[in-house]
Amino acid sequence: MCRVVDLRQAVLAKNDMAAQVLRAELTARGTTVVNLLSSPGSGKTALLERELLLARERGVAVAALTADLATENDATRLARSGVPVKQVLTDGLCHLEAGMLGRHLDGWLPEDTRLLFVENVGNLVCPASYDLGESLRVVMASVTEGEDKPLKYPTAFGLAQLVVVTKTDIARAVAFDEAAFRAHVEQVNPGVEVVLTSARAGEGLGLLLDRALAAGAGAETHTPVMAGRQSSHGHDHVHGNGHDHVHEDGHDHVHEDGHVHVHGDVHGHGHGDVHGHGHGDGHDHPHVRPAAQTR
């Protein structure tokens, strides 16, 4: 007898449940979450700082939470806007998760917050799969990153509800092909809006704020085609002898709070139940064969 269980899907399902609860709680108190994703160096923090300043000028109660592996540099920059800002250090985790976000908001987020901008960890791989309870998911890319960025990271761009191009003030200098970029975005996410911005020159300033406020007011947001066809390739075979053979494209370190770290190709073997090593840091690490190469 062989039972197929999708390990990674189960982990993401746990996160999705937490995201639904968080979304409902924040919506009930009138707070809209905007999840910002991008590569490092895209200009995400610079644009967000300008948008926070504009929100304050307009009298919009706004806050920002920014996540990084190390340093509080981004929080220091965003705090110059005068709005509530919190830095989250992920201690090596490459993305935020709904449960983690909820714990950091508890006791910190002002009750009257209308918009919460979440600056996710800077990469377009890990954060793409995790719903944070947001009402608007925004993916940013600078003109310096290449027109084929959407094709290289189809999950991130394919699940976006808004795509923001940054640093347009230097578009001509780097020979950015706007038409090609838009065509590639359309290829992975048909119908999604693409807006052009420059934090330095002020181009497109306020568009992100406007779209966030509209989402919070109940305006219809873009529904990505990819949202209905996400799948995971990980699986484990449970045989009649009670042995679990877990096969993944990458092995998962599953932590007590639901965090998953994916590394190389491995096979985990459990007997009856999946066994793990408990460490003093509260992390559970399943038995795995070390990967030959890390990614």
Protein backbone atom coordinates (compact mmCIF):
# COMPACT_ATOMS: atom_id res chain seq x y z
CA MET A 1 0.00 0.00 0.00
CA CYS A 2 1.36 3.40 -0.95
CA ARG A 3 -0.05 6.72 0.26
CA VAL A 4 1.14 9.88 -1.43
CA VAL A 5 1.40 12.97 0.77
CA ASP A 6 2.53 16.36 -0.51
CA LEU A 7 4.78 17.62 2.30
CA ARG A 8 5.46 21.07 0.92
CA GLN A 9 1.81 21.63 0.06
CA ALA A 10 0.87 20.75 3.64
CA VAL A 11 3.31 23.36 4.97
CA LEU A 12 1.97 26.01 2.59
CA ALA A 13 -1.60 25.05 3.51
CA LYS A 14 -0.78 25.76 7.15
CA ASN A 15 0.54 29.17 6.16
CA ASP A 16 -2.54 29.85 4.02
CA MET A 17 -4.81 29.10 6.96
CA ALA A 18 -2.85 31.53 9.15
CA ALA A 19 -3.01 34.11 6.35
CA GLN A 20 -6.79 33.80 6.11
CA VAL A 21 -7.17 34.35 9.84
CA LEU A 22 -4.81 37.34 9.81
CA ARG A 23 -6.53 38.87 6.79
CA ALA A 24 -9.92 38.55 8.45
CA GLU A 25 -8.67 40.07 11.72
CA LEU A 26 -7.00 43.03 10.02
CA THR A 27 -9.90 43.63 7.64
CA ALA A 28 -12.29 43.70 10.60
CA ARG A 29 -10.28 46.53 12.14
CA GLY A 30 -10.00 48.38 8.82
CA THR A 31 -6.35 47.61 8.02
CA THR A 32 -5.21 46.72 4.50
CA VAL A 33 -1.93 44.84 4.06
CA VAL A 34 0.28 45.47 1.03
CA ASN A 35 2.98 42.84 0.45
CA LEU A 36 6.02 44.25 -1.40
CA LEU A 37 8.38 41.81 -3.11
CA SER A 38 11.53 42.50 -5.11
CA SER A 39 15.17 41.59 -5.63
CA PRO A 40 17.81 43.27 -3.46
CA GLY A 41 18.70 46.74 -4.71
CA SER A 42 15.49 47.32 -6.65
CA GLY A 43 14.81 50.64 -4.94
CA LYS A 44 11.92 49.24 -2.92
CA THR A 45 12.84 51.05 0.29
CA ALA A 46 13.44 54.37 -1.46
CA LEU A 47 10.05 54.31 -3.15
CA LEU A 48 8.29 53.13 -0.01
CA GLU A 49 9.79 56.01 1.97
CA ARG A 50 8.36 58.51 -0.52
CA GLU A 51 4.95 56.79 -0.43
CA LEU A 52 4.89 56.83 3.38
CA LEU A 53 5.67 60.55 3.41
CA LEU A 54 2.87 61.17 0.91
CA ALA A 55 0.44 59.08 2.97
CA ARG A 56 1.27 61.13 6.04
CA GLU A 57 0.74 64.37 4.10
CA ARG A 58 -2.67 63.10 2.99
CA GLY A 59 -3.62 62.17 6.54
CA VAL A 60 -3.69 58.42 5.87
CA ALA A 61 -2.91 56.34 8.96
CA VAL A 62 -0.13 54.13 7.64
CA ALA A 63 2.58 51.89 9.07
CA ALA A 64 5.43 49.82 7.66
CA LEU A 65 7.10 46.57 8.64
CA THR A 66 10.35 45.69 6.92
CA ALA A 67 12.14 42.34 6.96
CA ASP A 68 15.82 41.59 6.44
CA LEU A 69 18.27 38.86 7.33
CA ALA A 70 20.41 41.41 9.17
CA THR A 71 20.76 45.13 10.03
CA GLU A 72 18.04 47.69 10.78
CA ASN A 73 19.11 49.99 7.96
CA ASP A 74 15.81 49.92 6.10
CA ALA A 75 13.74 50.61 9.23
CA THR A 76 15.99 53.57 10.02
CA ARG A 77 15.38 55.00 6.55
CA LEU A 78 11.61 54.41 6.62
CA ALA A 79 11.29 55.90 10.11
CA ARG A 80 12.34 59.25 8.65
CA SER A 81 8.80 59.45 7.25
CA GLY A 82 7.46 59.82 10.78
CA VAL A 83 5.09 56.85 10.57
CA PRO A 84 5.21 53.73 12.80
CA VAL A 85 7.93 51.40 11.49
CA LYS A 86 9.13 48.02 12.73
CA GLN A 87 12.18 46.02 11.66
CA VAL A 88 12.00 42.23 11.62
CA LEU A 89 15.26 40.31 11.51
CA THR A 90 14.58 36.84 10.11
CA ASP A 91 17.80 35.21 11.38
CA GLY A 92 18.56 33.65 7.99
CA LEU A 93 15.00 32.86 6.90
CA CYS A 94 14.57 34.03 3.31
CA HIS A 95 10.93 35.11 3.58
CA LEU A 96 8.17 36.19 5.91
CA GLU A 97 5.24 33.95 6.78
CA ALA A 98 1.74 34.77 7.94
CA GLY A 99 2.19 33.41 11.47
CA MET A 100 5.45 35.30 11.90
CA LEU A 101 3.89 38.53 10.65
CA GLY A 102 0.93 38.16 12.98
CA ARG A 103 3.17 37.73 16.01
CA HIS A 104 5.17 40.85 15.14
CA LEU A 105 2.02 42.92 14.64
CA ASP A 106 0.53 41.85 17.96
CA GLY A 107 0.86 44.69 20.44
CA TRP A 108 2.69 46.93 17.97
CA LEU A 109 0.40 47.90 15.10
CA PRO A 110 -1.67 51.00 16.02
CA GLU A 111 -5.38 50.26 16.08
CA ASP A 112 -6.25 53.03 13.62
CA THR A 113 -3.80 51.85 10.94
CA ARG A 114 -5.48 52.03 7.55
CA LEU A 115 -2.58 50.72 5.46
CA LEU A 116 0.26 48.42 6.45
CA PHE A 117 3.10 48.12 3.95
CA VAL A 118 5.16 44.97 4.44
CA GLU A 119 8.59 45.12 2.82
CA ASN A 120 9.39 41.44 2.41
CA VAL A 121 12.89 39.96 2.44
CA GLY A 122 14.75 40.96 -0.72
CA ASN A 123 14.46 38.06 -3.15
CA LEU A 124 11.95 36.81 -5.70
CA VAL A 125 12.02 33.10 -4.87
CA CYS A 126 11.07 32.21 -1.28
CA PRO A 127 8.55 35.01 -0.58
CA ALA A 128 6.55 34.28 -3.74
CA SER A 129 4.85 31.18 -2.30
CA TYR A 130 3.75 32.65 1.02
CA ASP A 131 0.48 34.54 1.48
CA LEU A 132 0.85 37.07 4.31
CA GLY A 133 -2.82 37.92 4.58
CA GLU A 134 -2.32 40.79 2.14
CA SER A 135 -5.03 42.49 0.13
CA LEU A 136 -2.55 43.64 -2.50
CA ARG A 137 0.61 41.87 -3.66
CA VAL A 138 3.11 44.10 -5.44
CA VAL A 139 6.24 42.96 -7.27
CA MET A 140 8.89 45.56 -8.06
CA ALA A 141 11.74 45.50 -10.55
CA SER A 142 14.22 48.22 -11.41
CA VAL A 143 15.15 49.16 -14.96
CA THR A 144 18.67 47.87 -14.27
CA GLU A 145 17.55 44.27 -13.72
CA GLY A 146 16.79 43.36 -17.32
CA GLU A 147 13.60 43.07 -19.34
CA ASP A 148 13.53 39.28 -18.94
CA LYS A 149 13.14 39.40 -15.14
CA PRO A 150 9.49 38.25 -15.28
CA LEU A 151 10.49 35.20 -17.32
CA LYS A 152 13.27 34.30 -14.89
CA TYR A 153 10.96 34.57 -11.87
CA PRO A 154 7.55 33.54 -13.23
CA THR A 155 6.04 32.63 -9.85
CA ALA A 156 6.77 36.00 -8.27
CA PHE A 157 5.57 37.99 -11.27
CA GLY A 158 2.84 35.50 -12.08
CA LEU A 159 1.17 35.98 -8.69
CA ALA A 160 1.48 39.78 -8.59
CA GLN A 161 -1.61 41.98 -8.47
CA LEU A 162 0.46 45.01 -9.40
CA VAL A 163 3.90 45.32 -11.01
CA VAL A 164 5.98 48.41 -10.29
CA VAL A 165 9.00 49.40 -12.37
CA THR A 166 11.48 51.51 -10.38
CA LYS A 167 14.42 53.83 -11.18
CA THR A 168 12.91 55.01 -14.45
CA ASP A 169 15.03 58.16 -14.25
CA ILE A 170 17.97 56.07 -15.51
CA ALA A 171 16.00 53.95 -17.99
CA ARG A 172 17.58 55.61 -21.01
CA ALA A 173 21.10 55.27 -19.61
CA VAL A 174 20.73 51.51 -19.18
CA ALA A 175 18.78 51.07 -22.45
CA PHE A 176 15.71 49.67 -20.69
CA ASP A 177 13.23 48.24 -23.19
CA GLU A 178 9.85 49.02 -21.63
CA ALA A 179 7.86 47.31 -24.37
CA ALA A 180 9.81 44.07 -23.97
CA PHE A 181 9.41 44.14 -20.18
CA ARG A 182 5.67 44.68 -20.46
CA ALA A 183 5.38 41.85 -22.97
CA HIS A 184 7.21 39.48 -20.62
CA VAL A 185 5.00 40.47 -17.70
CA GLU A 186 1.93 39.87 -19.86
CA GLN A 187 3.29 36.45 -20.80
CA VAL A 188 3.39 35.22 -17.19
CA ASN A 189 0.54 37.30 -15.77
CA PRO A 190 -2.00 38.42 -18.38
CA GLY A 191 -3.84 41.61 -17.54
CA VAL A 192 -1.81 42.75 -14.54
CA GLU A 193 -1.18 46.50 -14.32
CA VAL A 194 2.40 47.76 -14.76
CA VAL A 195 3.26 51.23 -13.45
CA LEU A 196 6.47 53.23 -13.89
CA THR A 197 8.08 55.02 -10.96
CA SER A 198 11.17 56.93 -9.90
CA ALA A 199 11.69 57.74 -6.23
CA ARG A 200 14.40 60.22 -7.21
CA ALA A 201 12.52 62.08 -9.95
CA GLY A 202 9.04 61.64 -8.48
CA GLU A 203 7.60 59.84 -11.51
CA GLY A 204 4.57 57.78 -10.59
CA LEU A 205 4.71 58.93 -6.98
CA GLY A 206 1.42 58.14 -5.26
CA LEU A 207 0.36 55.37 -7.63
CA LEU A 208 1.27 52.66 -5.13
CA LEU A 209 -0.57 54.50 -2.37
CA ASP A 210 -3.62 55.02 -4.60
CA ARG A 211 -3.78 51.34 -5.56
CA ALA A 212 -3.42 50.28 -1.93
CA LEU A 213 -6.19 52.60 -0.78
CA ALA A 214 -8.43 51.37 -3.59
CA ALA A 215 -7.86 47.75 -2.57
CA GLY A 216 -8.70 48.65 1.01
CA ALA A 217 -11.89 50.36 -0.12
CA GLY A 218 -13.05 47.17 -1.82
CA ALA A 219 -12.07 47.90 -5.40
CA GLU A 220 -11.62 44.78 -7.49
CA THR A 221 -7.96 43.72 -7.68
CA HIS A 222 -6.30 41.75 -10.43
CA THR A 223 -6.70 37.96 -10.16
CA PRO A 224 -3.57 36.24 -11.51
CA VAL A 225 -4.18 33.20 -13.67
CA MET A 226 -1.36 31.40 -11.88
CA ALA A 227 -3.12 31.71 -8.53
CA GLY A 228 -5.41 28.86 -9.48
CA ARG A 229 -2.78 26.43 -10.63
CA GLN A 230 0.02 26.45 -8.07
CA SER A 231 1.37 22.99 -7.31
CA SER A 232 4.23 21.39 -5.44
CA HIS A 233 6.40 18.57 -6.72
CA GLY A 234 7.39 17.22 -3.33
CA HIS A 235 5.83 13.92 -2.21
CA ASP A 236 6.38 11.15 0.25
CA HIS A 237 5.56 7.48 -0.11
CA VAL A 238 4.21 5.69 2.95
CA HIS A 239 4.59 1.96 2.51
CA GLY A 240 2.84 -0.88 4.29
CA ASN A 241 5.93 -1.53 6.41
CA GLY A 242 5.41 1.88 8.05
CA HIS A 243 8.45 3.51 6.39
CA ASP A 244 8.09 7.02 4.99
CA HIS A 245 10.30 7.94 2.06
CA VAL A 246 10.15 11.67 1.51
CA HIS A 247 11.23 12.92 -1.89
CA GLU A 248 11.62 16.63 -2.56
CA ASP A 249 13.20 18.85 -5.18
CA GLY A 250 14.77 20.44 -2.11
CA HIS A 251 14.72 19.20 1.48
CA ASP A 252 12.64 21.08 3.98
CA HIS A 253 13.62 22.00 7.51
CA VAL A 254 10.25 22.43 9.16
CA HIS A 255 10.28 24.60 12.28
CA GLU A 256 7.71 24.68 15.03
CA ASP A 257 6.25 27.91 13.71
CA GLY A 258 5.88 26.43 10.24
CA HIS A 259 9.07 27.80 8.64
CA VAL A 260 10.53 25.80 5.82
CA HIS A 261 14.10 26.01 4.56
CA VAL A 262 14.67 24.41 1.17
CA HIS A 263 18.13 23.17 0.24
CA GLY A 264 19.48 20.87 -2.52
CA ASP A 265 18.11 17.42 -3.42
CA VAL A 266 17.61 15.04 -0.53
CA HIS A 267 15.57 12.08 0.58
CA GLY A 268 14.26 11.94 4.14
CA HIS A 269 13.40 8.55 5.58
CA GLY A 270 11.00 8.33 8.50
CA HIS A 271 9.75 5.18 10.22
CA GLY A 272 6.09 5.29 11.09
CA ASP A 273 6.19 8.99 11.84
CA VAL A 274 8.73 11.43 10.44
CA HIS A 275 11.52 11.76 12.98
CA GLY A 276 13.43 14.96 13.56
CA HIS A 277 16.25 16.28 15.67
CA GLY A 278 15.08 18.77 18.29
CA HIS A 279 17.55 21.55 18.98
CA GLY A 280 17.77 24.13 21.70
CA ASP A 281 16.73 26.84 19.25
CA GLY A 282 13.29 25.23 18.95
CA HIS A 283 13.88 24.03 15.38
CA ASP A 284 13.01 20.52 14.24
CA HIS A 285 15.24 19.12 11.49
CA PRO A 286 14.02 15.94 9.73
CA HIS A 287 16.60 13.25 8.94
CA VAL A 288 18.02 14.12 5.54
CA ARG A 289 20.94 13.21 3.35
CA PRO A 290 23.19 16.26 2.96
CA ALA A 291 22.82 17.97 -0.37
CA ALA A 292 25.70 17.75 -2.76
CA GLN A 293 25.24 21.38 -3.69
CA THR A 294 23.43 24.26 -2.01
CA ARG A 295 21.40 26.81 -3.92
